[in-house]
Amino acid sequence: MCGVPTFFSTSMTMPAVLTLCGRGEEDKVHSPLPWGFLFFLSFRPFHVEPTNIVSVNDDTQRVTDEASAMNKRIHYYSRLTSPADRALIAPDHVLPAPDEIYVYSPLGTAFKVDSCTDGYGKNSSLVTIFMIWNTMMGTSILSIPWGIKQAGFTSGVILILLMGILTLYCCYRVVKSRQMIPLTDTSNWEFPDVCKYYFGSFGQWSSLLFSMVSLVGAMVVYWVLMSNFLFNTGKFIYNFVHDINVTDIVPGTNGSNKVICPSAASGDPPQNRSVMFSSGNRTGFELFEEWWDKSQTVPFYLIVVLLPLLNLKSPSFFAKFNVLGTVSVVYLVFLVTVKAARLGIHIEFNWFTENEFFVPEFRILFPQLTGVLTLAFFIHNCVITLLQNNRNQENNVRDLSIAYFLVGLTYLYVGVIIFNFLDNFPSDDIMSFVARIFLLFQMMTVYPLLGYLARVQLLRQFFGNAYPSLVHVLVLNVAIVGAGVAMARFYPNIGGIIRYSGATCGLAFVFVYPSLIYMISLHRAGQLTWPALIIHIFIILLGLANLIAQFLL
């Protein structure tokens, strides 16, 4: 579109974009404007006299002579050549100041954007903290109790604290990595761009690889969990509709409060077995059991719903439901609190003797928890994006630290109180049913978003376009969905999946790249010291040991 600057935005929650005549995608200048001027795009902007400029409050508003002249100059330059010719594009430094930017209308008037300030459209510190908290939490909260069981009670609590501090420091190094690049405008850079700057094409492609591991690993975990939640939800609804009384064969605690515990002898995961007492047709129930199986059939039913959603070009519709993530986590914390109050908290420390009814204090399997925690505290590949929207940039480190503190506190609270808290309760438990409904709907809206991120990162690198064709997108999505179905069918262990994918992607994004980039930047500035060198090499070795231990234990 030629003429004066024109504003548009694709989302009410995203910043508007300032585009000049003939500019391409790479020349967009971000401007924090509201969304309400999208309809102006269908018209050709033109200059109007200052007397026709009015504010949104209907007060008489005039543009300055300088701004009016600048508008005419840009309009004149844009008409000298075709829009495809970039020779006479107005450079950024001649753009009007923010307080002199107007949205022009062919109706003979124009609107001055009174709220065009640096802080408009950005988030407060409180919103930023909870956004990071919600994004980081994810599905890992469901695996923390299992991880504590594997590591031992005392060692599990210590590891959560230490891993939280270590990953916070590495995340801090990611946030500061752009500022250590001299003589380059890095304001719009993401962390993979920083990796490319320091390591060239190897950094670019390796960061893409590990980023895909984290995204696909999360999508596989989502598929396994959605299969579990859909199975239990369907089972609850069937039993309720057909008036089937389910009496779970599990040990009871506090009288009528039923819980499901793993076998003390075998250590296997809890099994929700039931004996059916029904006056209905048992043949119908057997048919339901055959067609509604957690691993045999339910994972395939999800394909009908989710595969078409993955092929949508834009997932903006599902982004609006991201608030359900916070609601789900809050409800899970509430569920744990209520159940712990009813069942009671039973703690017995056995430092030197074995007890089959309590989790030991220390176990040699503790690396399984560190693998889970690497992904549980993982936000390093998108933390720069989240903090860019913080209104007070000087508070980024403080807000990031508070968010990590809240995440660690939530993990400790849930993991210490109840082991595997959703599968601890029978399928006919009302509160657990509501929790599964919350999580199922949340995951079904977040899953397409993860698929969109994977598609953008992978296809754009290979084809230069995030949506080259429906065939390309469909092949990628079928491969991702196939991996999820296979895992739900043959290896439905979310703890194992999370620890493998977490240790793998965490090796690059959490341990290696932040430490290497920091050491290289210090070395180039002549400020690298032996203590800094030893500490960050030790962090890299910890990440490498964490990955190797996942395959040994």
Coordinates of C-alpha atoms in Angstrom, one line a residue, residues 54-60 111-112 114:
V54 CA -9.6 15.1 14.9
S55 CA -8.7 13.0 17.9
V56 CA -10.7 10.1 19.1
N57 CA -12.2 12.3 21.7
D58 CA -13.7 14.6 19.0
D59 CA -11.5 17.5 20.1
T60 CA -10.1 19.6 17.4
F111 CA -7.4 9.8 13.9
K112 CA -4.5 10.6 16.1
D114 CA -3.3 9.1 21.6

